[in-house]
Coordinates of C-alpha atoms and ligand atoms in Angstrom, one line a residue:
M1 CA -19.8 -78.8 -87.1
N2 CA -22.4 -81.3 -85.6
K3 CA -20.0 -83.6 -84.1
Y4 CA -18.6 -80.4 -83.5
I5 CA -21.7 -78.9 -81.6
N6 CA -22.2 -82.5 -80.4
E7 CA -19.2 -82.9 -78.0
L8 CA -19.6 -79.6 -76.2
R9 CA -22.9 -80.1 -75.7
K10 CA -21.8 -82.7 -74.4
R11 CA -18.6 -81.1 -72.4
I12 CA -21.4 -78.7 -71.1
A13 CA -24.0 -82.3 -69.8
L14 CA -21.3 -83.4 -67.7
K15 CA -21.0 -80.8 -65.2
T16 CA -24.5 -81.7 -64.4
A17 CA -26.6 -84.2 -62.3
V18 CA -22.4 -85.6 -61.6
R19 CA -22.7 -88.0 -59.1
S20 CA -19.3 -88.1 -57.6
V21 CA -17.9 -90.8 -55.9
K22 CA -14.3 -92.1 -54.6
I23 CA -13.0 -95.7 -56.1
P24 CA -11.2 -96.8 -52.5
P25 CA -7.4 -97.1 -53.3
T26 CA -8.3 -101.5 -52.5
V27 CA -10.2 -101.3 -55.5
K28 CA -8.9 -103.6 -58.3
Q29 CA -12.1 -105.1 -60.4
V30 CA -13.0 -105.8 -63.8
S31 CA -16.4 -105.7 -65.9
F32 CA -17.2 -106.9 -69.1
T33 CA -20.4 -105.1 -69.9
F34 CA -22.3 -106.0 -72.9
D35 CA -24.0 -103.2 -75.6
D36 CA -27.4 -103.2 -77.7
V37 CA -26.9 -106.9 -77.3
P38 CA -26.0 -108.9 -80.1
E39 CA -27.5 -113.0 -80.0
S40 CA -23.6 -113.5 -80.4
A41 CA -23.0 -112.0 -77.2
F42 CA -24.5 -113.7 -75.4
V43 CA -23.9 -117.2 -77.6
N44 CA -20.4 -117.5 -76.8
A45 CA -18.8 -114.3 -74.9
Q46 CA -21.5 -115.9 -71.6
P47 CA -19.9 -118.6 -71.7
I48 CA -16.8 -118.6 -71.7
L49 CA -17.2 -115.8 -68.7
E50 CA -19.2 -118.4 -67.2
R51 CA -17.2 -121.1 -68.0
Y52 CA -14.3 -118.7 -65.8
G53 CA -16.5 -118.3 -63.1
Y54 CA -17.2 -114.8 -64.0
R55 CA -20.6 -112.8 -64.4
G56 CA -21.7 -109.7 -66.9
T57 CA -23.2 -106.7 -67.8
F58 CA -25.7 -107.0 -70.7
Y59 CA -27.2 -103.5 -71.9
V60 CA -30.2 -104.0 -73.4
A61 CA -32.3 -101.8 -76.1
L62 CA -35.8 -104.1 -76.4
S63 CA -37.3 -102.5 -79.7
F64 CA -34.6 -105.2 -81.4
L65 CA -36.2 -108.3 -79.1
D66 CA -36.7 -110.7 -82.6
T67 CA -34.6 -107.8 -84.9
D68 CA -31.7 -108.0 -86.7
K69 CA -29.7 -104.8 -87.1
T70 CA -27.3 -104.0 -90.3
N71 CA -26.5 -107.5 -90.8
I72 CA -26.4 -108.8 -86.7
N73 CA -28.4 -111.1 -85.3
L74 CA -30.1 -109.2 -82.3
Y75 CA -31.0 -112.0 -79.3
H76 CA -34.5 -114.0 -78.4
K77 CA -36.3 -114.0 -75.0
N78 CA -35.1 -117.4 -74.2
H79 CA -31.2 -115.3 -74.4
L80 CA -32.4 -112.9 -72.0
S81 CA -33.9 -115.5 -70.0
A82 CA -31.1 -118.4 -69.7
C83 CA -28.9 -114.7 -68.8
L84 CA -30.7 -113.8 -65.3
D85 CA -31.1 -117.3 -64.9
N86 CA -27.6 -118.4 -64.8
G87 CA -26.2 -114.7 -62.0
H88 CA -25.7 -111.9 -65.0
E89 CA -27.1 -108.8 -65.7
L90 CA -29.6 -107.4 -67.5
G91 CA -29.1 -103.6 -67.8
C92 CA -31.0 -100.6 -69.3
H93 CA -29.9 -99.0 -72.8
T94 CA -32.8 -97.0 -74.0
Y95 CA -36.0 -99.0 -75.2
S96 CA -35.6 -97.8 -79.1
H97 CA -31.6 -96.5 -79.3
N98 CA -32.0 -92.8 -81.0
R99 CA -30.2 -90.8 -80.7
T100 CA -29.8 -88.4 -77.8
Y101 CA -28.1 -85.7 -79.5
Q102 CA -30.6 -85.2 -81.8
N103 CA -34.4 -85.6 -79.5
S104 CA -33.7 -85.0 -76.1
K105 CA -36.9 -84.1 -75.2
A106 CA -37.7 -85.2 -71.6
D107 CA -40.9 -86.5 -71.5
F108 CA -39.7 -88.7 -74.8
L109 CA -36.5 -89.8 -72.8
T110 CA -38.3 -90.4 -69.9
N111 CA -40.6 -92.9 -71.7
D112 CA -38.4 -94.1 -73.7
I113 CA -36.4 -95.5 -70.9
H114 CA -39.3 -96.8 -68.8
K115 CA -40.8 -98.5 -72.3
N116 CA -38.6 -101.3 -71.6
T117 CA -38.8 -101.9 -68.6
V118 CA -42.7 -102.0 -70.1
K119 CA -41.7 -104.5 -72.7
L120 CA -38.8 -106.4 -71.4
N121 CA -41.8 -107.5 -68.4
E122 CA -44.3 -108.2 -71.6
T123 CA -42.4 -110.8 -72.6
G124 CA -42.7 -111.8 -68.9
I125 CA -39.7 -111.4 -67.2
K126 CA -40.3 -109.5 -64.1
Y127 CA -37.2 -108.1 -63.3
K128 CA -36.5 -103.8 -63.1
F129 CA -33.3 -102.5 -64.2
Q130 CA -30.7 -101.1 -62.0
N131 CA -28.1 -99.6 -64.4
F132 CA -28.6 -98.0 -67.7
S133 CA -25.3 -97.4 -70.4
Y134 CA -26.8 -94.5 -73.2
P135 CA -26.4 -95.0 -76.8
F136 CA -23.9 -94.2 -78.4
G137 CA -22.5 -92.7 -75.3
E138 CA -24.6 -89.5 -75.7
Q139 CA -25.3 -87.0 -72.8
T140 CA -27.1 -84.0 -72.0
I141 CA -28.4 -82.1 -69.8
K142 CA -31.5 -83.8 -69.7
M143 CA -30.3 -87.1 -70.5
R144 CA -28.0 -87.2 -67.8
T145 CA -30.7 -86.1 -65.2
I146 CA -33.3 -88.9 -66.2
A147 CA -30.6 -91.3 -65.6
A148 CA -29.4 -90.1 -62.8
K149 CA -32.6 -90.4 -60.6
R150 CA -33.6 -93.8 -61.9
F151 CA -30.3 -95.7 -62.2
E152 CA -27.7 -96.6 -60.2
S153 CA -25.3 -95.9 -62.9
S154 CA -24.9 -94.6 -66.3
R155 CA -22.1 -96.1 -68.5
G156 CA -20.9 -94.1 -70.6
T157 CA -17.6 -94.4 -74.0
D158 CA -15.3 -91.6 -72.3
H159 CA -12.0 -94.0 -72.8
G160 CA -10.1 -94.4 -69.4
I161 CA -10.3 -96.5 -65.9
N162 CA -12.1 -95.9 -62.9
K163 CA -9.9 -94.1 -60.7
Q164 CA -10.2 -91.6 -57.7
H165 CA -13.3 -89.2 -57.9
I166 CA -15.6 -91.2 -60.4
D167 CA -19.1 -90.0 -62.1
L168 CA -21.2 -92.6 -61.5
N169 CA -23.5 -91.2 -63.8
N170 CA -20.6 -91.6 -66.4
L171 CA -18.7 -94.4 -65.9
K172 CA -15.2 -94.8 -68.3
A173 CA -15.1 -97.8 -71.1
V174 CA -12.6 -99.4 -73.2
K175 CA -14.1 -101.2 -75.7
L176 CA -13.1 -104.2 -76.6
Y177 CA -13.8 -103.4 -80.6
Q178 CA -11.1 -105.4 -81.7
N179 CA -10.4 -103.2 -85.5
E180 CA -9.3 -100.7 -82.9
H181 CA -7.7 -101.9 -80.4
P182 CA -5.4 -104.8 -80.5
L183 CA -5.6 -107.7 -78.0
D184 CA -1.9 -106.3 -77.0
K185 CA -3.1 -103.1 -75.7
I186 CA -6.1 -104.5 -73.8
L187 CA -3.6 -106.5 -72.5
S188 CA -1.5 -103.4 -71.7
I189 CA -4.2 -101.8 -70.0
L190 CA -5.2 -105.0 -67.4
D191 CA -1.8 -104.7 -66.1
Q192 CA -2.0 -101.1 -65.6
L193 CA -5.3 -102.0 -63.4
N194 CA -2.8 -104.5 -61.5
S195 CA -0.3 -102.4 -61.2
S196 CA -2.2 -99.1 -60.4
G197 CA -5.6 -100.2 -59.4
G198 CA -9.2 -98.7 -60.1
W199 CA -12.2 -100.1 -61.5
L200 CA -11.9 -100.8 -65.1
I201 CA -14.6 -101.4 -67.3
F202 CA -15.1 -103.2 -70.9
Y203 CA -17.4 -103.1 -73.6
T204 CA -18.4 -104.7 -77.0
H205 CA -21.1 -105.5 -79.5
D206 CA -21.1 -109.0 -81.4
V207 CA -18.5 -112.0 -80.3
Q208 CA -17.8 -114.0 -83.1
T209 CA -16.0 -115.1 -85.7
E210 CA -16.6 -112.7 -88.3
F211 CA -17.1 -109.7 -85.5
S212 CA -18.2 -106.4 -86.4
K213 CA -15.9 -102.8 -85.8
F214 CA -17.7 -103.1 -83.0
G215 CA -17.2 -106.3 -81.8
C216 CA -14.6 -108.7 -81.7
S217 CA -13.7 -112.1 -81.7
V218 CA -14.0 -115.7 -79.4
E219 CA -10.8 -116.7 -79.0
Y220 CA -9.7 -112.2 -78.8
F221 CA -12.6 -112.1 -75.8
E222 CA -11.2 -115.4 -74.4
A223 CA -7.9 -114.0 -74.3
I224 CA -8.6 -111.0 -72.2
V225 CA -11.3 -113.1 -69.4
Q226 CA -8.0 -115.6 -69.2
K227 CA -5.6 -112.8 -68.3
C228 CA -8.2 -111.2 -65.6
K229 CA -7.7 -114.8 -64.5
A230 CA -4.0 -115.4 -64.5
L231 CA -3.8 -111.7 -62.7
N232 CA -6.2 -113.0 -59.9
I233 CA -8.1 -109.4 -60.7
E234 CA -12.1 -109.7 -59.6
V235 CA -14.7 -109.4 -61.8
K236 CA -18.4 -108.7 -60.9
T237 CA -20.7 -107.7 -62.7
V238 CA -21.4 -103.5 -62.2
K239 CA -24.5 -104.1 -60.5
Q240 CA -22.5 -106.8 -57.9
A241 CA -19.2 -103.4 -58.3
V242 CA -21.7 -100.3 -57.5
D243 CA -23.4 -102.1 -54.5
E244 CA -20.0 -102.5 -53.0
L245 CA -18.7 -99.3 -53.7
K246 CA -21.4 -98.0 -52.6
R247 CA -20.7 -99.8 -49.3
L248 CA -17.8 -98.9 -49.2
T249 CA -17.8 -94.9 -49.2
Ligands
ZN301 ZN1 -25.8 -99.3 -78.2

């Protein structure tokens, strides 16, 4: 019942704070993004991207700094600084990673987003997040309104390639959850992008041998990166993609 109500809330919310942009037909690009972010994404996936000359977007929730969650080691400060030093992007994923459907008070959400930057700066890293991903993809009217004012873009979890008229406040994405999306399926989505264009945003969590149901193996991840190279598809951080979209539209 709750699930149904929340889905209905989201559908209504998606009609507000819409930031409509038209993707030019010439755009054909991929972004690799990571949520939370487990240490293995920095340690295993980041170097793979770099080996192919690519950069990614890591949406961090600073409450996970120096912690572990459901037996997945999360990151440390050195992962964040190395990530930035190597030209990747850090995105905001709120501070506490709460369920927005359970706590959608405007003050809480505004503070929670602000706190993520404050906590990042407290580590000694001076950086301003420009792009956002909704924890659990949950979107309410208040959350969408706050995100639209504060960020250049916000990524949700609705499946698909961003094409034609898109909502910068609810970018679609395709999960790299290996148990749910076998490699063949992802490679065929890349073929589809190659033939009809658009902006394909991948997202995952851990990238390691014993991957969780929200993650994938190193081999799976590299096969996808390799396919982008083979198809000669541009790979951009979300920031690069949004900045360019703004220039083109
Ligand atoms: Zn998350």
